[in-house]
Coordinates of N, CA and C in Angstrom, one line a residue:
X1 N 0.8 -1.2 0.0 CA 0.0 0.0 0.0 C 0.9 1.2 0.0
X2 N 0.4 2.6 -0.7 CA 1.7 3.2 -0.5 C 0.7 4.4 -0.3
X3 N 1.7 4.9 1.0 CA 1.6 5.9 1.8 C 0.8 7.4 1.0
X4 N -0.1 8.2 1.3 CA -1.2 9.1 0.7 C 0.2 10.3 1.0
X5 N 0.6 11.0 -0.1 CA 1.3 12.1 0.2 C 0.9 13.4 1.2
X6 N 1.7 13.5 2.4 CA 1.2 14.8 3.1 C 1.2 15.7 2.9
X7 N 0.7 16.4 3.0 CA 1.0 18.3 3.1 C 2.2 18.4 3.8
X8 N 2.8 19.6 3.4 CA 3.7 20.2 3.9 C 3.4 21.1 5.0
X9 N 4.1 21.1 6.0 CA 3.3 21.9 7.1 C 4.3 23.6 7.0
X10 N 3.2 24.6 7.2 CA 3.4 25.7 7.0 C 4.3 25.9 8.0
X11 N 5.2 27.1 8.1 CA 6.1 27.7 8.8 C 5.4 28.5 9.6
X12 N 5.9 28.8 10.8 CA 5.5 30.5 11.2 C 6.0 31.1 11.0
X13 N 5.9 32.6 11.1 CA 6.4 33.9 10.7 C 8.0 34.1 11.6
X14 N 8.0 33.4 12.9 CA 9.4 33.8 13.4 C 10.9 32.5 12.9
X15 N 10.0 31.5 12.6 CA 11.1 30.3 11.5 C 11.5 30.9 10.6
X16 N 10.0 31.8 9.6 CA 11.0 32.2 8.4 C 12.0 33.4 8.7
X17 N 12.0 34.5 9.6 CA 12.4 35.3 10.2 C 13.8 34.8 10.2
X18 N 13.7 34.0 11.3 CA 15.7 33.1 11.7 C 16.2 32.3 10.4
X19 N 15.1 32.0 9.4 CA 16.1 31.4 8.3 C 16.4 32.2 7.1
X20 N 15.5 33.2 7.2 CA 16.2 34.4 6.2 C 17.4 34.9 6.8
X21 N 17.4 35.4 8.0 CA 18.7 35.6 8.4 C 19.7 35.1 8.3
X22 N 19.3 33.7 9.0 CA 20.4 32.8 8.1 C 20.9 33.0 7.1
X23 N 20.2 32.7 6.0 CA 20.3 32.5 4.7 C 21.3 33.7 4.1
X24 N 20.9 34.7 4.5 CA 21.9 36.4 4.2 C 22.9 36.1 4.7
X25 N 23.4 35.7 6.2 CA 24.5 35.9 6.5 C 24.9 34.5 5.4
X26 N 24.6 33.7 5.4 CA 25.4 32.2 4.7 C 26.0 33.1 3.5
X27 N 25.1 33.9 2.5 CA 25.3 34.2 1.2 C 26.3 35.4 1.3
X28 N 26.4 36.0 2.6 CA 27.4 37.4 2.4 C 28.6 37.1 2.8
X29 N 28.6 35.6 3.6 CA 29.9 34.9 4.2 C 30.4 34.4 2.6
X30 N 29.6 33.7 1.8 CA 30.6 32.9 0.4 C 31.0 34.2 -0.4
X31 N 29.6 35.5 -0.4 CA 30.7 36.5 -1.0 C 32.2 36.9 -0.3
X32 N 32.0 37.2 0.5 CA 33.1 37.8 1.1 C 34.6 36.6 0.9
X33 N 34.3 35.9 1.7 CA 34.9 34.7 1.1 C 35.8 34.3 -0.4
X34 N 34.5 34.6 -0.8 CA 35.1 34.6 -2.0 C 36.0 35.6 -2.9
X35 N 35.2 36.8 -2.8 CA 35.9 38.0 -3.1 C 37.7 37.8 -2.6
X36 N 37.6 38.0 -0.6 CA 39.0 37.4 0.4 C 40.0 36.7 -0.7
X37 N 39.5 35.4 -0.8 CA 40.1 34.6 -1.7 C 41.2 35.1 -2.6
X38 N 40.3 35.3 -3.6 CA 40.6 36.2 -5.2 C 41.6 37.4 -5.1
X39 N 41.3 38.5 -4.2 CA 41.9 39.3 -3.6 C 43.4 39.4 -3.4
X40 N 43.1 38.2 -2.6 CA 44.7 38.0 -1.2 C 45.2 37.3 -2.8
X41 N 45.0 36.0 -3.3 CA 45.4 35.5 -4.2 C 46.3 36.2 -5.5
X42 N 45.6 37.0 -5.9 CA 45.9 38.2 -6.8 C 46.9 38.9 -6.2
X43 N 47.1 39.6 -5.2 CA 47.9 40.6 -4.5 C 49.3 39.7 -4.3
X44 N 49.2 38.7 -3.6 CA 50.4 37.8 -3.5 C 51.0 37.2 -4.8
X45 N 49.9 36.4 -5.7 CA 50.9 36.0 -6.9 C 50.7 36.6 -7.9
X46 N 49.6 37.2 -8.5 CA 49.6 37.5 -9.3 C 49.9 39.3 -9.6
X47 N 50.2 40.3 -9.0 CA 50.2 41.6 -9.1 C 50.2 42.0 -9.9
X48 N 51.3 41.8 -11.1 CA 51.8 42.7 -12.4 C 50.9 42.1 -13.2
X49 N 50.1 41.0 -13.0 CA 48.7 41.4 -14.2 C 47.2 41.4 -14.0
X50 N 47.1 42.0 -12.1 CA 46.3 42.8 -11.9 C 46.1 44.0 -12.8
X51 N 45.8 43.8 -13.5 CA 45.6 45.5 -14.6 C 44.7 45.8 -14.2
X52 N 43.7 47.1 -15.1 CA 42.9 47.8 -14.6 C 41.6 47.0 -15.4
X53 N 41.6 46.0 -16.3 CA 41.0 45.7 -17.0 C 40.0 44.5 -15.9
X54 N 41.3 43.5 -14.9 CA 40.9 43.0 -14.0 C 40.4 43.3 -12.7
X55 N 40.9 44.9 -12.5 CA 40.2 45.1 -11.3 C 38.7 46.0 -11.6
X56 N 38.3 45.7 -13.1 CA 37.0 46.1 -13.5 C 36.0 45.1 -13.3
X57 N 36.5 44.1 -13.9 CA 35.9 42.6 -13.5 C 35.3 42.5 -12.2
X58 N 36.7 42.7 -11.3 CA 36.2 42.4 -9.6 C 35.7 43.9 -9.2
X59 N 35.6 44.9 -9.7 CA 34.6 45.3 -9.3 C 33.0 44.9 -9.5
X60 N 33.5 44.8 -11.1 CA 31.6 44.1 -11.5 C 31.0 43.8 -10.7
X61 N 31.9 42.2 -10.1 CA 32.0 41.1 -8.9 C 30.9 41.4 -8.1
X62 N 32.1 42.4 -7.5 CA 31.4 43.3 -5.8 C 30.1 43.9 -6.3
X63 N 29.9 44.5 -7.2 CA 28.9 45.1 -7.5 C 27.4 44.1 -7.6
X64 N 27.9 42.8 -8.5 CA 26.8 42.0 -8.5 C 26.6 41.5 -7.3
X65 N 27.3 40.9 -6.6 CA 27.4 40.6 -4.7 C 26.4 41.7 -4.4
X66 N 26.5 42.8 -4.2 CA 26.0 43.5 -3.5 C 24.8 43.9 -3.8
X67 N 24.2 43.7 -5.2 CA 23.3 44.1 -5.3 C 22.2 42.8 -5.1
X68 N 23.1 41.7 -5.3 CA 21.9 40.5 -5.2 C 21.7 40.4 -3.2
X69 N 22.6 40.7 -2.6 CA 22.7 40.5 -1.5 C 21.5 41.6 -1.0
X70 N 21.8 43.1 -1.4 CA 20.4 44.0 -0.8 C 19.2 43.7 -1.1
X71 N 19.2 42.8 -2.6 CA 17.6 42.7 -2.9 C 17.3 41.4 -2.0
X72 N 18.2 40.7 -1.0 CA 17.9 39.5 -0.6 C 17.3 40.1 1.0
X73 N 17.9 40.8 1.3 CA 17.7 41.9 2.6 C 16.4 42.3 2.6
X74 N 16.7 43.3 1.1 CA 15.0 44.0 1.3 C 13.7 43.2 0.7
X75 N 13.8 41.5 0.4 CA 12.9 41.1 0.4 C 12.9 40.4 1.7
X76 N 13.5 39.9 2.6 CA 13.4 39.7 3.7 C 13.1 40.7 5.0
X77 N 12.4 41.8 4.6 CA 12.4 42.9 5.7 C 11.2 42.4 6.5
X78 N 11.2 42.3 7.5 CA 10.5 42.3 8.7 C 9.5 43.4 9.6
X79 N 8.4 43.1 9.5 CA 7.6 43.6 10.4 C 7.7 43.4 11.3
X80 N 7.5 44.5 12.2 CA 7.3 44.1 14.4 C 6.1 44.5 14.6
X81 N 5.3 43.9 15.6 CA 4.0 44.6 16.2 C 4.5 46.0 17.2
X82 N 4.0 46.3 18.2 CA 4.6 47.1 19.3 C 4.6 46.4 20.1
X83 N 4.1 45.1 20.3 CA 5.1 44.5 21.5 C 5.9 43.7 21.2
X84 N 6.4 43.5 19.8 CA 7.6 43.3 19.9 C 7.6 41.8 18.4
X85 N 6.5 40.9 18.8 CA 6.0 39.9 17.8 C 6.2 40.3 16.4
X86 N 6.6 39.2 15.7 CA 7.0 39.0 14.0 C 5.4 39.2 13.6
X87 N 4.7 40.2 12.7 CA 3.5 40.3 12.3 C 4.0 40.0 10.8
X88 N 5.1 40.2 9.8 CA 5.4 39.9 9.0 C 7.1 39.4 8.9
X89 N 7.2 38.3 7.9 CA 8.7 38.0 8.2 C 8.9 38.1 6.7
X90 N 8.5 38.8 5.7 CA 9.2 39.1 4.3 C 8.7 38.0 3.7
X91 N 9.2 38.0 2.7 CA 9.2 36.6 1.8 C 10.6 35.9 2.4
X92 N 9.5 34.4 1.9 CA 10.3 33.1 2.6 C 11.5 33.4 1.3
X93 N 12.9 33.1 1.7 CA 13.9 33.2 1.3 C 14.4 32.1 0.5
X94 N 14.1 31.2 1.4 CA 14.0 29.1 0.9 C 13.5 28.9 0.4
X95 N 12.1 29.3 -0.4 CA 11.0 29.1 -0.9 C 11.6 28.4 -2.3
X96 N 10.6 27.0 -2.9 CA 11.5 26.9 -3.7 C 11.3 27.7 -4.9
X97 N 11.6 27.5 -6.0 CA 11.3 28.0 -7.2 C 11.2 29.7 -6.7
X98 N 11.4 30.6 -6.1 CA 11.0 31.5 -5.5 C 12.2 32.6 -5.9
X99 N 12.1 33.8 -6.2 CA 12.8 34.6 -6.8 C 14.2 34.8 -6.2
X100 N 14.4 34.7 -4.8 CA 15.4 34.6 -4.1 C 16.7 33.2 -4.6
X101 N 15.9 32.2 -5.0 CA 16.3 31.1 -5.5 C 17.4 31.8 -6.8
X102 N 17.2 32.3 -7.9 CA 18.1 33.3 -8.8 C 18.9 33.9 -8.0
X103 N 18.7 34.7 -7.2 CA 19.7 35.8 -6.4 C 21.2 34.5 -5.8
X104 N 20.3 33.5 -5.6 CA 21.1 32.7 -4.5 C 22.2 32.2 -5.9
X105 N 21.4 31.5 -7.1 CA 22.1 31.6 -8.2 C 23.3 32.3 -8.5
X106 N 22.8 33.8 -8.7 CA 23.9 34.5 -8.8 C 24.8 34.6 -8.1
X107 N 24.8 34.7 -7.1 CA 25.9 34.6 -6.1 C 26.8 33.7 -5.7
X108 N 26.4 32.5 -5.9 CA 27.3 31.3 -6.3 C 28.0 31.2 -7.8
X109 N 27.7 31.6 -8.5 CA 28.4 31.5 -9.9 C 29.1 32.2 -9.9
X110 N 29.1 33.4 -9.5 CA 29.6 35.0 -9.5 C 30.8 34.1 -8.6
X111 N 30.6 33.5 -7.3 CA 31.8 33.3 -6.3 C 32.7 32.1 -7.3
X112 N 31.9 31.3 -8.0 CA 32.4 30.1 -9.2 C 33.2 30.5 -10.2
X113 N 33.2 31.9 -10.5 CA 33.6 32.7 -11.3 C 35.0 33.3 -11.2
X114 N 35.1 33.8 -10.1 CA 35.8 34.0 -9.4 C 36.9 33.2 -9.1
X115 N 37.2 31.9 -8.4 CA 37.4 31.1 -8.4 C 38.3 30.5 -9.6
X116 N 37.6 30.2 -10.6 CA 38.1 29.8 -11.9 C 38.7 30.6 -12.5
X117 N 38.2 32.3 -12.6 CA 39.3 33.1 -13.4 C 40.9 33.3 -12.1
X118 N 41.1 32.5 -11.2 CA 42.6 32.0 -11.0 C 43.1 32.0 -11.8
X119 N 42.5 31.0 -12.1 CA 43.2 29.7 -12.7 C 43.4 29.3 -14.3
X120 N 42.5 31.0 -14.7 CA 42.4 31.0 -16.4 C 41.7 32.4 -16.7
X121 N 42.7 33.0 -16.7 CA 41.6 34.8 -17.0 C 40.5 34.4 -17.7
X122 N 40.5 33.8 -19.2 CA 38.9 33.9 -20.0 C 37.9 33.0 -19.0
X123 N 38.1 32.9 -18.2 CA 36.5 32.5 -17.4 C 36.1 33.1 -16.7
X124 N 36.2 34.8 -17.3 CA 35.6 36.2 -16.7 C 34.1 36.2 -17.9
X125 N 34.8 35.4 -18.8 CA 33.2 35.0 -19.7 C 32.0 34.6 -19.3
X126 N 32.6 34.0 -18.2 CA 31.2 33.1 -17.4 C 30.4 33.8 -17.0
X127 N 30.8 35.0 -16.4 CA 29.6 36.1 -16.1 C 28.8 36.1 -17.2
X128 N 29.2 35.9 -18.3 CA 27.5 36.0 -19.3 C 26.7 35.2 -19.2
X129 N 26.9 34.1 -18.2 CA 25.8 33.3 -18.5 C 24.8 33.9 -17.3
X130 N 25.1 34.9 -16.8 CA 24.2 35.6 -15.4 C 22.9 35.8 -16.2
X131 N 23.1 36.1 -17.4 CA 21.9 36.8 -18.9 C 21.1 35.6 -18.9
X132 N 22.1 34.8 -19.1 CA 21.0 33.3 -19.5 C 20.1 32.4 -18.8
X133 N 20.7 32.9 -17.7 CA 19.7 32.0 -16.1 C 18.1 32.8 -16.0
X134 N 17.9 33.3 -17.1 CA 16.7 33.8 -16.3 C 15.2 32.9 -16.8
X135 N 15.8 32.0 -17.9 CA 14.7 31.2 -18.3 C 14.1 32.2 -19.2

């Protein structure tokens, strides 16, 4: 006999609350991280072809970081009652298929990106596929 599929049981507003937070700090720890990385990397071995062409790139970088990171913030903004109670906790962050889910995207490729142009400047190309993820 096989088991009748359950429902999924809803969240409350202060679960989603602590896992959005979560979820930000997780995503601003791989940027950072990752940026740290790339950075220190660059400075120590590679300097003299730090050019300006590359530190346009890692600006992009930070720029895309930061922007996916604020939109992840200001969909996660929080309501308080006056005594203090979650009356709203934003949009669920985890949710699947859920717009945050792209952000989270970006941010891992962008750190992927990173990463691999170590190891091979032309895989500063990969940022184009940021265009292509959007279905």
């Amino acid at each position: 006999m096989v088991p009748e599929p359950r429902k999924q049981a809803a969240k409350g507003q202060k679960q989603i609350l602590k896992e959005n937070q979560e979820t930000v700090v997780f995503y601003t720890c791989v940027a950072a991280v990752a940026s740290g990385i790339y950075l220190a990397t660059t400075w120590l071995m590679f300097w003299k072809e730090f050019s300006f062409k590359y530190q346009m790139l890692f600006g992009l970088t930070s720029v895309i970081y930061l922007s996916a990171l604020a939109l992840m913030k200001r969909f996660s903004r929080a309501r308080f009652a006056s005594d203090g109670g979650v009356v709203d906790a934003g949009v669920d962050l985890n949710m699947p298929n859920g717009m945050a889910e792209h952000l989270k995207d970006v941010i891992l490729l962008v750190a992927m990106v990173q990463g691999a142009a170590l190891l091979w400047n032309y895989f500063w190309f990969l940022l184009l596929l940021v265009s292509g993820m959007s279905e």
